[in-house]
Coordinates of C-alpha atoms in Angstrom, one line a residue:
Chain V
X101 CA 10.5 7.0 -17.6
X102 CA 14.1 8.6 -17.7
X103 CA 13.1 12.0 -17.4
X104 CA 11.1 14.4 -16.3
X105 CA 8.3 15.3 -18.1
X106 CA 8.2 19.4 -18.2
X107 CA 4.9 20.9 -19.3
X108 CA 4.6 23.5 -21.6
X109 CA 1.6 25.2 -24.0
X110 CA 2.6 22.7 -26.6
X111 CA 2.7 19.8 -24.6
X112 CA -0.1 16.9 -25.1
X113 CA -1.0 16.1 -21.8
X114 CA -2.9 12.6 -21.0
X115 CA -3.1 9.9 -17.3
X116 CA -0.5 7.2 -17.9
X117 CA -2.3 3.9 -17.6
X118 CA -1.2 3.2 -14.1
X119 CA -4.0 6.1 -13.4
X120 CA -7.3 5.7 -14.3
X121 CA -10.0 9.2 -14.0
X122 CA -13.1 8.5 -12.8
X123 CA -16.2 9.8 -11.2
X124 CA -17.2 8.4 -7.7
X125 CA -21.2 8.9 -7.4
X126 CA -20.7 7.8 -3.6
X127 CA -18.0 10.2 -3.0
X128 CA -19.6 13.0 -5.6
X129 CA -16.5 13.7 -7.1
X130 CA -14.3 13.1 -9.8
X131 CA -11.2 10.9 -8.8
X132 CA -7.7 9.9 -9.6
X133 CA -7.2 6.4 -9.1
X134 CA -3.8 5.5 -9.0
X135 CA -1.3 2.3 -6.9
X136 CA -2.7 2.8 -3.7
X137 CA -3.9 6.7 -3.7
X138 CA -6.8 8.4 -4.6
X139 CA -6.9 11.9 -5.7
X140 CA -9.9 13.3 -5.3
X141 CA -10.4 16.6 -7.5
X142 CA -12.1 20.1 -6.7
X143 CA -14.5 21.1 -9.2
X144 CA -11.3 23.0 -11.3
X145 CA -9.3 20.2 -11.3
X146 CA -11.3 17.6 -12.8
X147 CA -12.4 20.3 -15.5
X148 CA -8.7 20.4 -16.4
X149 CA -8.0 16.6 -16.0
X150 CA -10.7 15.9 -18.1
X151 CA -10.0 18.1 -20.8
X152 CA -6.3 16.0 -21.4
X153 CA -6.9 13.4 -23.0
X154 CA -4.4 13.2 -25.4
X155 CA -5.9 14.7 -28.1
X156 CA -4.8 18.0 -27.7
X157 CA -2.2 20.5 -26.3
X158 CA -2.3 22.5 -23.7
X159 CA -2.9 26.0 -25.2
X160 CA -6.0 24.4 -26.5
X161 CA -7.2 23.3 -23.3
X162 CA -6.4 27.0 -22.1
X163 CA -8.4 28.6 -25.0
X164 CA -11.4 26.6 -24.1
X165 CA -11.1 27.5 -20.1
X166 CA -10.8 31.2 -21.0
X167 CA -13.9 31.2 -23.1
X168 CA -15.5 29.1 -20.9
X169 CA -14.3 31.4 -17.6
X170 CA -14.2 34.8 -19.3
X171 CA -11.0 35.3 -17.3
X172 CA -7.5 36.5 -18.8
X173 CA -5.5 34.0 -21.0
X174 CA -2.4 34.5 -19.3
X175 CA -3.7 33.9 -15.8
X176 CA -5.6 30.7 -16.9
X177 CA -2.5 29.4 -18.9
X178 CA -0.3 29.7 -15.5
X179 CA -2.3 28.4 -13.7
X180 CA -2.9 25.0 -15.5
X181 CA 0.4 24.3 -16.9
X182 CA 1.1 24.8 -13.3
X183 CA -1.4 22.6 -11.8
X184 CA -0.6 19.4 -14.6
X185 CA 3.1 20.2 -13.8
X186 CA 2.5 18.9 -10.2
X187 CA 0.5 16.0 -11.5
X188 CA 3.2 15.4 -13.7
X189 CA 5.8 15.4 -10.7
X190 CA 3.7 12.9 -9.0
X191 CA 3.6 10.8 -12.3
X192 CA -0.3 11.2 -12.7
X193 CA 0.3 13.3 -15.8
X194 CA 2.3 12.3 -19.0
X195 CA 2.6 13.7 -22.4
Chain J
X149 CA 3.3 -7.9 0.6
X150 CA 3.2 -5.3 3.1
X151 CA 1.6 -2.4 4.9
X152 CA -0.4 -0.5 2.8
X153 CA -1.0 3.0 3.1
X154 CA -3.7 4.7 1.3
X155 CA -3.0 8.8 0.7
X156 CA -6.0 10.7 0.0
X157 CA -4.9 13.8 -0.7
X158 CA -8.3 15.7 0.8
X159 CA -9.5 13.5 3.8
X160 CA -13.1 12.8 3.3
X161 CA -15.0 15.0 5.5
X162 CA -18.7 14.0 5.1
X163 CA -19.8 10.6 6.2
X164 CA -21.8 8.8 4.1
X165 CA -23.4 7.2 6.6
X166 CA -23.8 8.4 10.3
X167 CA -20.4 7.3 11.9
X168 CA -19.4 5.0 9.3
X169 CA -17.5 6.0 5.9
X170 CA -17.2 4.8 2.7
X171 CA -14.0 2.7 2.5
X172 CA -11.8 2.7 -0.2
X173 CA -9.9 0.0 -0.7
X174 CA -9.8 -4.0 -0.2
X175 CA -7.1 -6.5 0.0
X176 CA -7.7 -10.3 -0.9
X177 CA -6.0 -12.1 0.9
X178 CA -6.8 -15.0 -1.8
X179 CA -4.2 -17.5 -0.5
X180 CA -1.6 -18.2 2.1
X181 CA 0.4 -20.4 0.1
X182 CA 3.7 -18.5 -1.3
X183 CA 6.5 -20.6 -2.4
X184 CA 8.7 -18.0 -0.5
X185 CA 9.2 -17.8 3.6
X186 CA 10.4 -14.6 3.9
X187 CA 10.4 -14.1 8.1
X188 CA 9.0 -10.9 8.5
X189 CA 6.0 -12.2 6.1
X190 CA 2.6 -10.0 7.1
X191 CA 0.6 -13.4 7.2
X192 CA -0.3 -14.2 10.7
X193 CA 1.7 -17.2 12.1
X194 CA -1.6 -19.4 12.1
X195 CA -1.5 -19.2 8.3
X196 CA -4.7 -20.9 6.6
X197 CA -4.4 -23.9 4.6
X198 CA -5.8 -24.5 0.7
X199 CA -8.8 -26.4 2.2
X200 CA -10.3 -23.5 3.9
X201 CA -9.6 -20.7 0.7
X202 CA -13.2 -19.5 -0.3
X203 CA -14.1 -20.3 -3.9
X204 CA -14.1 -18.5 -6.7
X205 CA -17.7 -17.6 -6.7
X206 CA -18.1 -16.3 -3.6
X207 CA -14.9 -13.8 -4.1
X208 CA -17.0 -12.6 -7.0
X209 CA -19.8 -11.9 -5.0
X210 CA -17.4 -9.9 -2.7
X211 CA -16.0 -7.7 -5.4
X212 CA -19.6 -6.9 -6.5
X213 CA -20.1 -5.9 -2.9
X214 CA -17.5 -3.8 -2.6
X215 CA -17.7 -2.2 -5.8
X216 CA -21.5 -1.4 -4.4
X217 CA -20.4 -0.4 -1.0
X218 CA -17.5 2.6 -3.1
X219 CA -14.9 0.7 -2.7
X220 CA -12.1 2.0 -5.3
X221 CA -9.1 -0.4 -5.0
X222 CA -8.5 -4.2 -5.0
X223 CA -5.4 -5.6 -4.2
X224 CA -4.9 -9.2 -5.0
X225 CA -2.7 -10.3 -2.7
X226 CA -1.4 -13.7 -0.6
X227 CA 0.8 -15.7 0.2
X228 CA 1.5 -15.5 -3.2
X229 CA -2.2 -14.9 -5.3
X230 CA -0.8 -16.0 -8.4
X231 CA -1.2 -19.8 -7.1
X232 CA -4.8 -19.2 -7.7
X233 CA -5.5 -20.3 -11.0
X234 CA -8.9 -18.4 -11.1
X235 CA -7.0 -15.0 -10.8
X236 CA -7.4 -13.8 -14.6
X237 CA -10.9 -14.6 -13.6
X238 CA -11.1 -12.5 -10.3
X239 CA -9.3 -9.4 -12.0
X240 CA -11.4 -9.7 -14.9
X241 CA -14.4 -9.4 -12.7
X242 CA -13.0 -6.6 -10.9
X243 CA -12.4 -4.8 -13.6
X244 CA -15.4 -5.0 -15.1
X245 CA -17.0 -3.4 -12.1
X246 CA -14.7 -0.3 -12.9
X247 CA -12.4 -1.0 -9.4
X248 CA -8.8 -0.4 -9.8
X249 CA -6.9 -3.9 -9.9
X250 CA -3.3 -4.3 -8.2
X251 CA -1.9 -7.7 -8.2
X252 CA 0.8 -8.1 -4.9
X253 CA 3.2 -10.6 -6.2
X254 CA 6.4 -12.6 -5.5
X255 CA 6.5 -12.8 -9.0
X256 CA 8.5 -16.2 -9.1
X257 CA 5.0 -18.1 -10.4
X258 CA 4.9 -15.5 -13.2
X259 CA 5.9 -16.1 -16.9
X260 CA 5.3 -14.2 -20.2
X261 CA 1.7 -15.7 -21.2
X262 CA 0.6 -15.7 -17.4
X263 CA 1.1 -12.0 -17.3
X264 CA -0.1 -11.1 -20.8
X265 CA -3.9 -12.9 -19.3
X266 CA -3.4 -11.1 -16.6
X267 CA -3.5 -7.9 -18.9
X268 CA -6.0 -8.6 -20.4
X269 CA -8.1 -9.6 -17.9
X270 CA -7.6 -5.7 -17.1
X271 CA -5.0 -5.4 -14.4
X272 CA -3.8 -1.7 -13.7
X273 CA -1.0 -2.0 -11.8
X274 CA 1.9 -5.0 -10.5
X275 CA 3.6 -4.6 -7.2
X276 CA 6.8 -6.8 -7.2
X277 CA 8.7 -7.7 -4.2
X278 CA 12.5 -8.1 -3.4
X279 CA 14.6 -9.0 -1.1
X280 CA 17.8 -7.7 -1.4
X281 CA 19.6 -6.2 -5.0
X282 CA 21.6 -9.7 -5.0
X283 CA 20.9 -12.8 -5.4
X284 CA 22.8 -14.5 -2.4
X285 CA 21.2 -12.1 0.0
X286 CA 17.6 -11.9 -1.7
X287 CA 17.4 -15.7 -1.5
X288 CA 18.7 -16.1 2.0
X289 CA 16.1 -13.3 2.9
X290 CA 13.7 -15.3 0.7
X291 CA 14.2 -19.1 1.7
X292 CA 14.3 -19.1 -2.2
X293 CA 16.2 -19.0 -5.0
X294 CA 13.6 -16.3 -6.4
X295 CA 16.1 -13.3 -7.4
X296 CA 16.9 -13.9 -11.0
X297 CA 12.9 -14.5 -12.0
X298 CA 12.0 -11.5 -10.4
X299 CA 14.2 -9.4 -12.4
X300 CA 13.1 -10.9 -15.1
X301 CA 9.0 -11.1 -14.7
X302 CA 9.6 -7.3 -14.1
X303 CA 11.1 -6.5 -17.6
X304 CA 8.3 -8.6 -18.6
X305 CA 5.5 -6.8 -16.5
X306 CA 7.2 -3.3 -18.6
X307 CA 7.3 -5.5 -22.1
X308 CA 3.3 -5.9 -20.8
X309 CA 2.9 -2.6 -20.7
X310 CA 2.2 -2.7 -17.1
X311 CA 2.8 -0.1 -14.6
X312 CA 5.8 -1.4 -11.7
X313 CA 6.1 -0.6 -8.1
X314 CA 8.9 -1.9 -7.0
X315 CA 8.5 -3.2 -2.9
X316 CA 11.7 -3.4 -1.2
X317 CA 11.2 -4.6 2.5
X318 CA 14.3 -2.9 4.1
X319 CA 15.7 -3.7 7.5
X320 CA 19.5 -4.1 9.1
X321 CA 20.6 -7.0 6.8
X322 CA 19.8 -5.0 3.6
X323 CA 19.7 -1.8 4.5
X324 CA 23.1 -1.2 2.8
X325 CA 21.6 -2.1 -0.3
X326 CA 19.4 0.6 -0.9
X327 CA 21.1 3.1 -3.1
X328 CA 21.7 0.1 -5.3
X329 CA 17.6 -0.9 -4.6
X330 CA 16.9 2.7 -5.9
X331 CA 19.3 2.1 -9.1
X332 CA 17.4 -1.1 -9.8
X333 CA 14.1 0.5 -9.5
X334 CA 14.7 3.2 -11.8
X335 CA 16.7 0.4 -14.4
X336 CA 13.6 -2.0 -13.9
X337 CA 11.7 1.1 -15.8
X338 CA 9.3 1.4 -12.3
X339 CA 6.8 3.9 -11.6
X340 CA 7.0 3.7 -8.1
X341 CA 9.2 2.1 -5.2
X342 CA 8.1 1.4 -1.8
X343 CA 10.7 1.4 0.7
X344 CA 8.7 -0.4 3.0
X345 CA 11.1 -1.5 6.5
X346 CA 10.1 -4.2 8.6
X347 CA 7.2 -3.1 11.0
X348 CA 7.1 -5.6 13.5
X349 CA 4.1 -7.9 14.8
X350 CA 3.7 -11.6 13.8
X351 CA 6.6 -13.6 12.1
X352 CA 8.5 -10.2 12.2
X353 CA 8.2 -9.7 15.7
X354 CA 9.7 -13.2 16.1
X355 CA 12.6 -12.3 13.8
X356 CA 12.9 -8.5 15.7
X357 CA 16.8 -9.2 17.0
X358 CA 17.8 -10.2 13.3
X359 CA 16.5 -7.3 11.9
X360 CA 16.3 -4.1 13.8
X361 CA 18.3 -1.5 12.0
X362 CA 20.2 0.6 14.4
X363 CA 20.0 4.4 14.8
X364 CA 23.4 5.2 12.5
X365 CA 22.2 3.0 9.7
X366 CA 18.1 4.5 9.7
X367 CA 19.6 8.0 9.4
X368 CA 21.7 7.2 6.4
X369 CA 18.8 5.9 4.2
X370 CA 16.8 8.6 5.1
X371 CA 19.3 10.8 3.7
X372 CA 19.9 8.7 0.6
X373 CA 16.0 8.2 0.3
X374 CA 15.9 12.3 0.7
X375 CA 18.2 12.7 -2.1
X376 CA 16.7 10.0 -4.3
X377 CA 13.5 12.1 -4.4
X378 CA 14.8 15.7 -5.5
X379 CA 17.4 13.6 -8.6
X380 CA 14.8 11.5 -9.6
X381 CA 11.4 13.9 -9.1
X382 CA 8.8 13.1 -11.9
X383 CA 10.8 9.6 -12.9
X384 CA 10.2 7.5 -9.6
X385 CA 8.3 8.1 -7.1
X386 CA 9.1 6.9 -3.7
X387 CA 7.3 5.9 -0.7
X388 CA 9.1 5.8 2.6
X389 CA 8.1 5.2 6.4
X390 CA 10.3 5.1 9.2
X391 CA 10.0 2.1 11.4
X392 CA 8.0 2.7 14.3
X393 CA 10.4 2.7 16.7
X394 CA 12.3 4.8 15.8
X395 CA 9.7 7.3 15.2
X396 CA 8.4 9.8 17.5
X397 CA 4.3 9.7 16.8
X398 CA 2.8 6.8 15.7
X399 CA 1.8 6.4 11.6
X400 CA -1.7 6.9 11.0
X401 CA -1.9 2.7 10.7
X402 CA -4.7 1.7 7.8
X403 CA -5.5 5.7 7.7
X404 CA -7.4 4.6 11.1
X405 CA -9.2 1.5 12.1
X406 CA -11.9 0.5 10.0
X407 CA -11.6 4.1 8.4
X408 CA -11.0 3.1 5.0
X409 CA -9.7 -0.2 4.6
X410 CA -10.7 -3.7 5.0
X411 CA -8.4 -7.3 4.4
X412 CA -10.5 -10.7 3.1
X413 CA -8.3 -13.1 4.6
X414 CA -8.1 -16.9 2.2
X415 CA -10.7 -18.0 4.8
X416 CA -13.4 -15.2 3.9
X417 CA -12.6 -13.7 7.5
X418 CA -13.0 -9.7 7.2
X419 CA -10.4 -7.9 8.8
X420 CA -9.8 -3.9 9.6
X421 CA -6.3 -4.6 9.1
X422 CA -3.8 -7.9 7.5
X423 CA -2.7 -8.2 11.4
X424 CA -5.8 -7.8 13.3
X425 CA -6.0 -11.6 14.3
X426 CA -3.0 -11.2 15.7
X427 CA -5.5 -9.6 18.7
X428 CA -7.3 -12.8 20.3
X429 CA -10.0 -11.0 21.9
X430 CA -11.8 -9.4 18.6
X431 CA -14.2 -11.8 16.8
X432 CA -14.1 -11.2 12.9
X433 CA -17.1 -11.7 10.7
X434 CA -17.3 -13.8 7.8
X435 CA -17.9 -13.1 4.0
X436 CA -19.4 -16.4 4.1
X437 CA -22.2 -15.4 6.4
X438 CA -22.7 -12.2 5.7
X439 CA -22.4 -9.3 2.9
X440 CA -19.2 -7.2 3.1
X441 CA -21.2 -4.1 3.7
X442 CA -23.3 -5.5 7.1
X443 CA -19.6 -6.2 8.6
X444 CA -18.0 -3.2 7.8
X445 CA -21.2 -1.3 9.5
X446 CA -21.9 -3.6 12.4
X447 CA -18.5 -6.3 12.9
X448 CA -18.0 -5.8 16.3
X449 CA -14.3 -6.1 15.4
X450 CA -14.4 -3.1 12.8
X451 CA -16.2 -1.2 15.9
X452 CA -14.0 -1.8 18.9
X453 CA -11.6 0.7 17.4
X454 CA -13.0 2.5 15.1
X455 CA -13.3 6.6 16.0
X456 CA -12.2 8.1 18.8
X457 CA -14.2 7.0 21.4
X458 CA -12.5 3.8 22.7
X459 CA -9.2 5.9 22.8
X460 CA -7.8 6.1 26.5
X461 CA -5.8 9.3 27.0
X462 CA -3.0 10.5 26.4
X463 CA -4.5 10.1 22.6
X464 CA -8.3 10.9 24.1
X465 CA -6.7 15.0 24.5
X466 CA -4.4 14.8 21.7
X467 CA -4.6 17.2 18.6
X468 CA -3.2 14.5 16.9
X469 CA -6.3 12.2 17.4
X470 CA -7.4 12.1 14.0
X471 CA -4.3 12.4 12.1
X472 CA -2.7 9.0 14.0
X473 CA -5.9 7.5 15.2
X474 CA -4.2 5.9 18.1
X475 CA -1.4 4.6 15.9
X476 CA -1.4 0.5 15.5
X477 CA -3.6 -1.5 17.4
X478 CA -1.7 -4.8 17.0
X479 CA 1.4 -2.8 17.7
X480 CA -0.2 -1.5 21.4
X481 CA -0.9 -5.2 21.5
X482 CA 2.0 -6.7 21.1
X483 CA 4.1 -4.8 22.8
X484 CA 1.8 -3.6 26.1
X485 CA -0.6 -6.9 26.0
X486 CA -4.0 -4.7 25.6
X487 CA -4.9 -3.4 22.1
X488 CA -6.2 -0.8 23.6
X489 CA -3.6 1.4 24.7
X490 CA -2.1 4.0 22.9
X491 CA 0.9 2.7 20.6
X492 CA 4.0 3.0 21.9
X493 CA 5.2 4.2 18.5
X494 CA 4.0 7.6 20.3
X495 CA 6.9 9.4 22.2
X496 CA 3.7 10.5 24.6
X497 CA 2.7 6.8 25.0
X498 CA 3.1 5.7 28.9
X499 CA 4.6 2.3 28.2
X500 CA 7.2 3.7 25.8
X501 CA 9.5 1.8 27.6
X502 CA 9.2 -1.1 25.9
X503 CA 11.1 -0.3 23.2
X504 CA 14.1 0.5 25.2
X505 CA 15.7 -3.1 25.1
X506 CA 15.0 -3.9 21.8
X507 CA 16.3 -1.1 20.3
X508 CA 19.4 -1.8 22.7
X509 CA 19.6 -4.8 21.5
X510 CA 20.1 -3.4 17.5
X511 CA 22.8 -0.6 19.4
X512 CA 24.5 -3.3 21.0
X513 CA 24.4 -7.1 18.7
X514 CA 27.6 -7.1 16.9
X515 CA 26.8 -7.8 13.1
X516 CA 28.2 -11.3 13.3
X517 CA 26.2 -12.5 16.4
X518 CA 22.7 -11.4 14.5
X519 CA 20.5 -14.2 15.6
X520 CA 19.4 -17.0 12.7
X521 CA 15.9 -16.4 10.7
X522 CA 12.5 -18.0 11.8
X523 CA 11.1 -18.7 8.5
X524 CA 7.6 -18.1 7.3
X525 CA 6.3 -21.7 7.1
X526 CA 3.2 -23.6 7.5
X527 CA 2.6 -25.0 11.2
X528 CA 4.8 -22.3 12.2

């Protein structure tokens, strides 16, 4: 990697291979597994996570939560390009 | 290899079982040998010989054990694991139980086809140590002429495919190296580098004089490691810990004794941490005799510190109980004699004063008077 990835609506968002999503039935949770962390998810999280799979771009994955949510677009859209930036920062998100 | 530290981003808060939780990761230990004798090795001094490694089946049985018990991460470590010839078989076992697979190597046993099984066999992750960012100073680190391979298994581990962490063990001799260790990090293609500095029980604590950094020299590569992280944020990540002494509370060591860890040393001993025979009064269990999910409940070892309870105060009234746990036990032992006490790591520890002479010892020894290396070697 020599650069930072930047996430925008058109970006297709997937877990690099050194991370592997997963759900632990003795933790209840979906998880992040990654060299020597685990990320465990809140319920949001792992809706989003699971949603990139590197089949589709983010604006996409926003449509689908606004339906799903009935909230506002442009709060929803914030909100997860700003969440999968910060996975991005700690290299658990690529596009 | 090294200290680990697992970071879960939301502690657990809900015990699976009364007092005890669900751990999350193991390390097998699958061999001491290691062609390399680097002297501030993690192995304890009494290192175990290839007689006494456990077989291949019954390290199967353990990974099914732990994969039962919620155990997330394997780490194949040593010695060197890759001396093991059934480790394509181990991490293809592993894998196939869903846990994550790290392999914790030298690298200098690894070549092109080795790696590509290794792939296969589903390994997530390789963790490559050096020494040093030049070969004179990596080797004499080393007791090996290791440098050049490792630079090159690590192109090879990117050619895989494979995701690199980079593990540089820091300390006064190399600690000049390090914006140059960050440069090769991010040239090696790496996901992730460890700036791991020499934490010191067992064949470091031996080695303490020769490689203590002093006060001046600690402060500059936190700064450059400061730096490093804003320039190269979302390209390489990187993991830093100050060395204990130098430090004013203790880390939180294995994220707290028999927490969320355990170590499978070559012999099938079970271990809350790689250093915990380093205290001669615990009695470890035995993968041999029993199932890794009975020791982890009722090993008296796992139990001695495990909690709060057995802390003596000042940690007994900290707030700071369950962030530090009490710090390291083999540390308290070392250094006070009783594994026990609180770890003088802690500013608030009562026998903080131990650390006075040896860190007057890294203020004072000229850089041409640092003593000569013990090396890592079998038979001590």
């Amino acid at each position: 990697m020599s650069e930072r990835t930047i996430l925008t609506e058109d970006s297709v968002p997937k877990l690099p291979r050194h991370a592997k999503l997963r759900f632990d039935k003795p933790r209840d949770k979906w998880i992040i597994l990654a060299p020597e962390r685990v990320f465990e998810l809140d319920p949001i999280a792992s809706e989003v996570v699971r949603l990139c799979d590197g089949s589709k771009p983010v604006n996409e994955v926003v449509d689908t939560l606004a339906a799903k949510y009935e909230a506002p677009r442009d709060v929803i859209a914030k909100d997860v390009i700003d969440m999968l930036q910060g996975l991005a920062d700690k290299g658990f998100v690529v596009t | 290899m090294n200290d680990m530290t697992l970071v879960a981003d939301k502690p657990e808060t809900k015990p699976a079982k009364k007092a005890v939780g669900v751990p999350y990761a193991v390390l097998a230990e699958l061999t001491h040998r290691c062609p390399l004798q680097c002297p501030y090795c993690s192995n304890p001094v009494e290192l175990e010989r290839a007689g006494n490694e456990i077989d291949t089946e019954t390290w199967k049985r353990v990974i099914d054990e732990a994969e039962a018990m919620g155990i997330l991460h394997v780490h194949f470590s040593g010695g060197e694991p890759t001396v093991r010839k059934d480790l394509e078989e181990l991490v293809a076992h592993a894998a196939e139980r869903g846990l994550y697979t790290n392999l914790i190597t030298s690298a200098v046993l690894l070549d092109e086809k080795r790696l590509m099984g290794l792939r296969d066999a589903g390994l997530d992750h390789v963790q490559i140590s050096f020494q040093g960012t030049d070969a004179d100073l990596a080797n004499r680190v080393a007791g090996f002429k290791g440098h050049a391979k490792k630079l090159e298994v690590a192109r090879l581990v990117r050619k895989a495919g494979l995701p690199l962490t980079v593990n540089a063990v820091m300390h006064r001799q190399n600690l000049h190296q390090l914006r140059s260790m960050i440069d090769m990090a991010v040239e090696l293609d790496a996901e992730r580098l460890e700036v791991a500095q020499v934490q010191y029980y067992g064949w470091a604590l031996k080695n303490r004089d020769a490689f203590l950094p002093t006060r001046e020299q600690l402060d500059e590569a936190t700064a450059i490691v400061e730096e490093a992280r804003v320039r190269l944020k979302g390209i390489l990540a990187i993991d830093y810990v100050v060395p204990d002494y130098y430090a004013q509370r203790p880390k939180s060591c294995m994220g707290g004794w028999g927490r969320q860890f355990l170590n499978i040393t070559p012999a099938g001993k079970v271990l809350p941490c790689h250093a915990a025979e380093s205290i001669p009064s615990l009695e470890f269990d035995n993968v041999k005799d029993k199932s890794l999910a009975w020791i982890w409940e009722n090993s008296s070892a796992f139990n001695k510190y495990r909690g709060t309870d057995w802390m003596p105060e000042p940690c007994q009234s900290c707030d700071r109980r369950e962030i530090d746990w009490g710090g390291c036990r083999c540390q308290a032992f070392a250094l006070t004699g009783d594994a026990g006490n609180t770890d003088p790591a802690c500013a608030k520890s009562p026998q903080r004063d131990v650390l006075r002479d040896p860190l007057e010892a890294a203020r004072t020894i000229d850089e041409n008077d640092l003593p000569d290396f013990v090396y890592r070697r079998i038979g001590g």
